[in-house]
mmCIF file with all atom_site columns, C-alpha atoms in Angstrom:
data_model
loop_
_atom_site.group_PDB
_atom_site.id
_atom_site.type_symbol
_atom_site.label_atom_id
_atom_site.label_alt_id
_atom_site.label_comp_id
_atom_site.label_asym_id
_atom_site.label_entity_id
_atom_site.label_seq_id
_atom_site.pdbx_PDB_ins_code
_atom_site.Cartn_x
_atom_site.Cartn_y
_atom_site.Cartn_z
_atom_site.occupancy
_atom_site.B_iso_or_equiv
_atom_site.pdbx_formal_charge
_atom_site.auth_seq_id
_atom_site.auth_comp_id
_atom_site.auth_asym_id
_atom_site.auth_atom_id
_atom_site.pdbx_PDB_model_num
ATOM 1   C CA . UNK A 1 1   ? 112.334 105.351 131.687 1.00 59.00 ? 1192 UNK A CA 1
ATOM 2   C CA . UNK A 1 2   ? 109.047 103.364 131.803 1.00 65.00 ? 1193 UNK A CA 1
ATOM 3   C CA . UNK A 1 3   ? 107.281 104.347 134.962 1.00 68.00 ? 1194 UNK A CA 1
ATOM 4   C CA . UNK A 1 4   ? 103.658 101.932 136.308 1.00 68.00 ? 1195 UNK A CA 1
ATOM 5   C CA . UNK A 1 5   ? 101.114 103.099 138.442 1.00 68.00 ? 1196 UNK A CA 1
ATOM 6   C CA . UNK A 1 6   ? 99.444  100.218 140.659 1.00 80.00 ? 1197 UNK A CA 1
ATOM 7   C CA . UNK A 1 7   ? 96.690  102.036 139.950 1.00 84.00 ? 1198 UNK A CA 1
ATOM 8   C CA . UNK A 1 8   ? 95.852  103.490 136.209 1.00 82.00 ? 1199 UNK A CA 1
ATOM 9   C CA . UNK A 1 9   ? 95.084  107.850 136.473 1.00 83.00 ? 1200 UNK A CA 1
ATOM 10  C CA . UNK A 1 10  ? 93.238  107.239 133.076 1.00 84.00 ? 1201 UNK A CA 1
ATOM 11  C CA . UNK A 1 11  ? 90.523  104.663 131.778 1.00 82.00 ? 1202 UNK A CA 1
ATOM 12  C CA . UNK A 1 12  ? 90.620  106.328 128.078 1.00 84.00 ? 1203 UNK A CA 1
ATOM 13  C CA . UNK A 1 13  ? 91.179  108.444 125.600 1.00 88.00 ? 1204 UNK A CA 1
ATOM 14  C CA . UNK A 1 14  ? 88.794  111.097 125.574 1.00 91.00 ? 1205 UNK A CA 1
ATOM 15  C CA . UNK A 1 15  ? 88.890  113.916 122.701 1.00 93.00 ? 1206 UNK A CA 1
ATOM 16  C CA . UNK A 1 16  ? 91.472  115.423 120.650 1.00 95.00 ? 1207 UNK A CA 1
ATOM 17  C CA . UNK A 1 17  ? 90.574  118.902 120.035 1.00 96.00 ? 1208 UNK A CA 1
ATOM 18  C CA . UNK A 1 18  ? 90.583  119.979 116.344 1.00 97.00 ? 1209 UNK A CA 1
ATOM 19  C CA . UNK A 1 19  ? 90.286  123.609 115.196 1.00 97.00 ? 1210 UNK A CA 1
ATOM 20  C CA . UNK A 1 20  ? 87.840  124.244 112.269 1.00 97.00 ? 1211 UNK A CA 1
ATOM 21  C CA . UNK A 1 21  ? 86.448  127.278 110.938 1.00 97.00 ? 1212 UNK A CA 1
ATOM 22  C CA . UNK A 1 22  ? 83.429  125.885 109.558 1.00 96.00 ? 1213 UNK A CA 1
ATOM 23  C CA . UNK A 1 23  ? 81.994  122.578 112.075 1.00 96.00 ? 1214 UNK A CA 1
ATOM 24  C CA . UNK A 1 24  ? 79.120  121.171 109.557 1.00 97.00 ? 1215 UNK A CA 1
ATOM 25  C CA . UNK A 1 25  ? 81.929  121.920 106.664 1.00 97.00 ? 1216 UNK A CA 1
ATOM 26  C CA . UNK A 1 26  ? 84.286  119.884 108.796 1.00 98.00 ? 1217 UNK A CA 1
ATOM 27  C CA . UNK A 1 27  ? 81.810  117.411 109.641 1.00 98.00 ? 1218 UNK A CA 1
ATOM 28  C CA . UNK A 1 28  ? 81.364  116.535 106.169 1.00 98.00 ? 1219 UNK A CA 1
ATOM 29  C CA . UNK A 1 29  ? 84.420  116.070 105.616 1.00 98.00 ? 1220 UNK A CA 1
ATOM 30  C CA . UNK A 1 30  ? 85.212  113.605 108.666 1.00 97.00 ? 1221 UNK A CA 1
ATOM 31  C CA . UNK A 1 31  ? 82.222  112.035 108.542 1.00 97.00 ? 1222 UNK A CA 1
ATOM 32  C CA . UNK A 1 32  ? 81.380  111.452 104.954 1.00 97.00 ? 1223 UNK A CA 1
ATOM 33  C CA . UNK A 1 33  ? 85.136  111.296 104.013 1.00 97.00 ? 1224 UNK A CA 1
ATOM 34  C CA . UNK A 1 34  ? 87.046  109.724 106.353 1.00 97.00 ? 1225 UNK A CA 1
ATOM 35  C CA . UNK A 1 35  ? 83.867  107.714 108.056 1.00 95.00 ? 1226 UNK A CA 1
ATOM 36  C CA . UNK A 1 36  ? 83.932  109.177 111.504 1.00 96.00 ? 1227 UNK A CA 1
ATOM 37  C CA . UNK A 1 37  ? 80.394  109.081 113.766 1.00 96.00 ? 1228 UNK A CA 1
ATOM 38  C CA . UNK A 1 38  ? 78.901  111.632 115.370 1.00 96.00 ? 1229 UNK A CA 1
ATOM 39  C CA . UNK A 1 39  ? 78.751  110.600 118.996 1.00 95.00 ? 1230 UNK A CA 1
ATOM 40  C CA . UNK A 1 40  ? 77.899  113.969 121.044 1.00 95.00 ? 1231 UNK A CA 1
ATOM 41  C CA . UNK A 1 41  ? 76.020  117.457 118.707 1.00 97.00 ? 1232 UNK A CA 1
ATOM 42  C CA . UNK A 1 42  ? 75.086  119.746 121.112 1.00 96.00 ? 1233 UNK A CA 1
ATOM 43  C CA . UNK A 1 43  ? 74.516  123.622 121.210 1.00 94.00 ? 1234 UNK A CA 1
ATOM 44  C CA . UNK A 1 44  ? 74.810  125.275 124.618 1.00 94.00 ? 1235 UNK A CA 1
ATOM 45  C CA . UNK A 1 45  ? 74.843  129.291 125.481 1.00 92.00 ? 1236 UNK A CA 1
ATOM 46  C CA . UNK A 1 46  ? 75.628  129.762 121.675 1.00 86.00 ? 1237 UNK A CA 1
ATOM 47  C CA . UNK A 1 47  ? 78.837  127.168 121.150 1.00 89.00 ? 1238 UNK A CA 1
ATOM 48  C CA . UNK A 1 48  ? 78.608  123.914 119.820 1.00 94.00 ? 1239 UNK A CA 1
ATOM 49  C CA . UNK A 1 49  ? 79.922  120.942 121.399 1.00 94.00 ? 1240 UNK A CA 1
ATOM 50  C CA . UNK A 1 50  ? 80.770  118.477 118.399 1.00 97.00 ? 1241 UNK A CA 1
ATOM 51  C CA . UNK A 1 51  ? 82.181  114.877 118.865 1.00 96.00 ? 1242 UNK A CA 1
ATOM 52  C CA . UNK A 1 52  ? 83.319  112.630 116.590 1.00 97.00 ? 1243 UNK A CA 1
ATOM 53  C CA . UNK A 1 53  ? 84.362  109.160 116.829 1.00 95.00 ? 1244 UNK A CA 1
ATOM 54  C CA . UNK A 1 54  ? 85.559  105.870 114.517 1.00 93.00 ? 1245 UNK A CA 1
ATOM 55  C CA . UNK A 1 55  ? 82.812  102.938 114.905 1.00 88.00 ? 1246 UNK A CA 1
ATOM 56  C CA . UNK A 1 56  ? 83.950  100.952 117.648 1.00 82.00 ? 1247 UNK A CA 1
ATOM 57  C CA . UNK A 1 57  ? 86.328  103.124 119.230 1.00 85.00 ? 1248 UNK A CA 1
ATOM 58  C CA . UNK A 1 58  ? 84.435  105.335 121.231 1.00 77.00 ? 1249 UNK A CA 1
ATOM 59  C CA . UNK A 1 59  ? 84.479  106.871 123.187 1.00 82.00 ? 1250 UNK A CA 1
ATOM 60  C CA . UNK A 1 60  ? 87.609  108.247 122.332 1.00 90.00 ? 1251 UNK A CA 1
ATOM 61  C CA . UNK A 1 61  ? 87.469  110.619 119.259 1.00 94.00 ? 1252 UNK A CA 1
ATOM 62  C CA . UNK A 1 62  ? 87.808  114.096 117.780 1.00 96.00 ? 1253 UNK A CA 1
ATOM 63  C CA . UNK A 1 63  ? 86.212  117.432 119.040 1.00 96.00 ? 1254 UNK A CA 1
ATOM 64  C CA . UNK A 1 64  ? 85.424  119.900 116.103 1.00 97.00 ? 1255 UNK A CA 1
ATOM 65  C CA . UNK A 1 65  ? 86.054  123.245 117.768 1.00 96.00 ? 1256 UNK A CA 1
ATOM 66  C CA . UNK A 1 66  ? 85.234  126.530 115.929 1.00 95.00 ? 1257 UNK A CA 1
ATOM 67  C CA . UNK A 1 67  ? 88.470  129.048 116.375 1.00 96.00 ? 1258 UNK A CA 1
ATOM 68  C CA . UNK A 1 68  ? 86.373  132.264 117.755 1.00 94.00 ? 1259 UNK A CA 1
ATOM 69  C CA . UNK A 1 69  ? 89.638  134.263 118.510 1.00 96.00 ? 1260 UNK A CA 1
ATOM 70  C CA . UNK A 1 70  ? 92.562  135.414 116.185 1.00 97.00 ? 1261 UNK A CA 1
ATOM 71  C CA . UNK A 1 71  ? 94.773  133.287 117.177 1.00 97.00 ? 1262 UNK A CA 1
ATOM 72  C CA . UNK A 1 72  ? 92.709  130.549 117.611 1.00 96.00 ? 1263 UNK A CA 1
ATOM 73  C CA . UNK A 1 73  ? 91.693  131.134 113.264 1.00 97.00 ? 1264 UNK A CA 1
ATOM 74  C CA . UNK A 1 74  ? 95.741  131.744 113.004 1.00 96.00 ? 1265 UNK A CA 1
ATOM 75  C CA . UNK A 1 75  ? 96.477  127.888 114.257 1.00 96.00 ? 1266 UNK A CA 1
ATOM 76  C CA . UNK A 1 76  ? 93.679  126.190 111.732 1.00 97.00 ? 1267 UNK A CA 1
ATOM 77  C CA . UNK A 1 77  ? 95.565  123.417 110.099 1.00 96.00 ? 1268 UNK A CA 1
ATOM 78  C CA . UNK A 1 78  ? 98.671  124.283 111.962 1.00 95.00 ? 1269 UNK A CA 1
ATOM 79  C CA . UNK A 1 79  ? 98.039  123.108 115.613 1.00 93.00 ? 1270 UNK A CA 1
ATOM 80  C CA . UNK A 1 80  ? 100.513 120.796 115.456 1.00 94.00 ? 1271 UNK A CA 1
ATOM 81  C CA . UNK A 1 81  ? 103.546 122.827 113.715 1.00 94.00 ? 1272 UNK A CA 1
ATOM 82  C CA . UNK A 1 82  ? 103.395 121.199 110.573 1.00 93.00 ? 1273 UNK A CA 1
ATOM 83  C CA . UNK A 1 83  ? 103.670 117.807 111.935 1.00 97.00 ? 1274 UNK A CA 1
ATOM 84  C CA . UNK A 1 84  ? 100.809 115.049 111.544 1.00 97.00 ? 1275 UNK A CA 1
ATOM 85  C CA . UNK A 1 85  ? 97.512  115.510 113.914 1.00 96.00 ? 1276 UNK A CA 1
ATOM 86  C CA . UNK A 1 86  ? 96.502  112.065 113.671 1.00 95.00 ? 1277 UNK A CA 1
ATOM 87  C CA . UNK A 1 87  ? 97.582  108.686 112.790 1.00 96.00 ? 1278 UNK A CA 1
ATOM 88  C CA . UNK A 1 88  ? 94.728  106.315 111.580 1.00 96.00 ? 1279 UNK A CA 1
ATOM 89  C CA . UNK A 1 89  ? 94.620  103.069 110.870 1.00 95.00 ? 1280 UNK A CA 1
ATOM 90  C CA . UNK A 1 90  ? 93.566  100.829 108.294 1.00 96.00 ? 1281 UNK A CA 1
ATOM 91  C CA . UNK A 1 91  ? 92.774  97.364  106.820 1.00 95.00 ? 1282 UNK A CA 1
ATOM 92  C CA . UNK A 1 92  ? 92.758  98.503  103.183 1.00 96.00 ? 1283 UNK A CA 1
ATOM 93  C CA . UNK A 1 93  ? 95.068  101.209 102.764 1.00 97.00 ? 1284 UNK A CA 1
ATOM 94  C CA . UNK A 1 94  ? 94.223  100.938 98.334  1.00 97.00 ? 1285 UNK A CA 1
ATOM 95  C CA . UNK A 1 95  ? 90.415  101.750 99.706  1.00 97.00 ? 1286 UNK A CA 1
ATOM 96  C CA . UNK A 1 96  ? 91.464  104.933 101.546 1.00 97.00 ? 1287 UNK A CA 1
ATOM 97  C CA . UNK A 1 97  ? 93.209  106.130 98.764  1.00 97.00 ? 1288 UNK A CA 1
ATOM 98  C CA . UNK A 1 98  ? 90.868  106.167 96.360  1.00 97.00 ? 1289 UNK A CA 1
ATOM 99  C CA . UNK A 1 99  ? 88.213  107.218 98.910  1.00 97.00 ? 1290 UNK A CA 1
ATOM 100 C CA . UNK A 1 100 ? 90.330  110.549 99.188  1.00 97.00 ? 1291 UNK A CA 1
ATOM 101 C CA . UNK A 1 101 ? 91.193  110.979 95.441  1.00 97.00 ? 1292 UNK A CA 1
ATOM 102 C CA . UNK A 1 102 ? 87.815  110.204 94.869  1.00 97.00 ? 1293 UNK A CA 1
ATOM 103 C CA . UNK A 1 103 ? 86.686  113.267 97.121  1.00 97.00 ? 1294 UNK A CA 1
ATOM 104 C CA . UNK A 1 104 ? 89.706  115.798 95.920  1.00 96.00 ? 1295 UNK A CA 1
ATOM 105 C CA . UNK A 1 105 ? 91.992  115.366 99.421  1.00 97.00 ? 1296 UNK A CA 1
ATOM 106 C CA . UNK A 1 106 ? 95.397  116.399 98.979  1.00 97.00 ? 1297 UNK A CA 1
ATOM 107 C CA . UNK A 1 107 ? 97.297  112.554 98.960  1.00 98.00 ? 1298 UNK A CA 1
ATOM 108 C CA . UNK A 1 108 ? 100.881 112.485 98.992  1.00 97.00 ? 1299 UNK A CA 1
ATOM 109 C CA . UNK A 1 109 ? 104.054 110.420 100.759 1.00 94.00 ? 1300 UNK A CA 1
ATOM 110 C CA . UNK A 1 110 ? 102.800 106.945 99.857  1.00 94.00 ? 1301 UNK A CA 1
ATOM 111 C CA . UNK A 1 111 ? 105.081 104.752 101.230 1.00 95.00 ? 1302 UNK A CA 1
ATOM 112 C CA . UNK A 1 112 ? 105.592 100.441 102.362 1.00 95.00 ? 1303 UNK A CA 1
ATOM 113 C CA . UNK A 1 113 ? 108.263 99.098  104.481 1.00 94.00 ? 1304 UNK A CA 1
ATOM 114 C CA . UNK A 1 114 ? 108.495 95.695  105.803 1.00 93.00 ? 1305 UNK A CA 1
ATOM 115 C CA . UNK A 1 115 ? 105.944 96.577  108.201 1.00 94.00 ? 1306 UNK A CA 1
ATOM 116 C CA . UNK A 1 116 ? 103.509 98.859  106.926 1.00 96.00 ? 1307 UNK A CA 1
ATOM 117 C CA . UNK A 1 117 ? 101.597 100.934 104.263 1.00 97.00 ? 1308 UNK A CA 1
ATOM 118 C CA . UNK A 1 118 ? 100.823 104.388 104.395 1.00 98.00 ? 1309 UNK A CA 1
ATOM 119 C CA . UNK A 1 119 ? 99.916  108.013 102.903 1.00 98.00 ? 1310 UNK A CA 1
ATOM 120 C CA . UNK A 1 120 ? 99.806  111.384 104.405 1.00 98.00 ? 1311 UNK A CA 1
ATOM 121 C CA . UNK A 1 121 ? 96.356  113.392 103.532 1.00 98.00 ? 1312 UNK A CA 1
ATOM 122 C CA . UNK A 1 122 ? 95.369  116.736 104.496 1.00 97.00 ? 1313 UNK A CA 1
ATOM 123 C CA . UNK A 1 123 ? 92.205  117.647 105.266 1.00 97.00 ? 1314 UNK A CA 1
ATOM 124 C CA . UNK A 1 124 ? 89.925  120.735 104.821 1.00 95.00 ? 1315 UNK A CA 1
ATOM 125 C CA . UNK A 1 125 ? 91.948  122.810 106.714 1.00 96.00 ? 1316 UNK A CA 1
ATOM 126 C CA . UNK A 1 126 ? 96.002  121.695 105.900 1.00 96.00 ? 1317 UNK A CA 1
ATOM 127 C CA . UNK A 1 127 ? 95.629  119.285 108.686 1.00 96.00 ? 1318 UNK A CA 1
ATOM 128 C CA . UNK A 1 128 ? 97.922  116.213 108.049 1.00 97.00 ? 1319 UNK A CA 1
ATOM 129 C CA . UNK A 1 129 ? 96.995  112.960 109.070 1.00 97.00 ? 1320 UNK A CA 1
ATOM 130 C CA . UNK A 1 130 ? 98.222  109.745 108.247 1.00 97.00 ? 1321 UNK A CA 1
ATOM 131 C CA . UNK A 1 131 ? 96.741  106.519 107.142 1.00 97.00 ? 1322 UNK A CA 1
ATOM 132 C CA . UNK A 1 132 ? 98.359  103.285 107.628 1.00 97.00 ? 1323 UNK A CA 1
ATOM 133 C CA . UNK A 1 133 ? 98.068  99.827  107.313 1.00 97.00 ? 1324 UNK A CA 1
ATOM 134 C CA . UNK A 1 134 ? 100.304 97.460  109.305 1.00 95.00 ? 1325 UNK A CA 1
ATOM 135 C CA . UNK A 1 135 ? 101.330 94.760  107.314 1.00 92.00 ? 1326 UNK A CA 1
ATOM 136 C CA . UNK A 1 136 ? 103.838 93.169  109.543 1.00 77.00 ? 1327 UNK A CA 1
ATOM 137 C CA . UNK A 1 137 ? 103.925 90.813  112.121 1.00 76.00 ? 1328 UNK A CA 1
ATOM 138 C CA . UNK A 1 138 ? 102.390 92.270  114.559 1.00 67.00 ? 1329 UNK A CA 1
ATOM 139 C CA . UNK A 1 139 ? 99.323  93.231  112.197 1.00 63.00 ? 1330 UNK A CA 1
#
């Protein structure tokens, strides 16, 4: 059931929370890995607000969130139950790839349909996200 508002509640995306245990350890990885910008570093009353973002899509984007309780350090790399965090999306799938090998990320599932490319990664943490390219016609 596909429901409209006359009137969007939303004008965008905003963050996606990601638990880390280390943020500048995680920040290397998504930003000199994977190519993310930061777009907000701040340290307030001791915790640090850090927000990441692909180059032209902000301001939607990733928040790097240090666990600080147990359980919060128990759900690193499994916040989603095993399934994928994030899909991302590519123009040269072949690049990713060997961007990741190239930096010792855990690559597996490559796979191409009719109308797409893509590999699952993990990063730092066990996090999976996928890559794809769409390849189709609606490319």
């Amino acid at each position: 059931m596909t429901r409209s508002f006359e009137v969007p509640l939303f004008s965008a995306l905003g963050r996606v929370v990601v638990l880390v245990a280390d943020t500048d350890e995680a920040l290397a990885f998504y930003r000199d890995v994977l190519g993310f910008t930061v777009l907000h570093d701040q340290a307030t009353d001791g915790y640090r607000y850090l927000h990441l973002g692909l180059p032209s899509q902000e301001p939607a984007g990733l928040w790097l969130m240090t666990a600080t309780t147990d359980r919060e350090r128990e759900l690193i790399g499994q916040q989603c139950g095993g399934q994928p965090l994030l899909v991302l999306y590519t123009d040269d799938l072949d690049h990713v790839s060997r961007r990741l090998h190239e930096h010792g990320a855990r690559v597996w599932s490559e796979q191409e349909d009719d109308t797409s490319r893509s590999l699952h990664f993990a990063d730092l943490y066990g996090n999976i996200i996928i890559a794809a390219q769409l390849t189709g016609p609606s490319a």
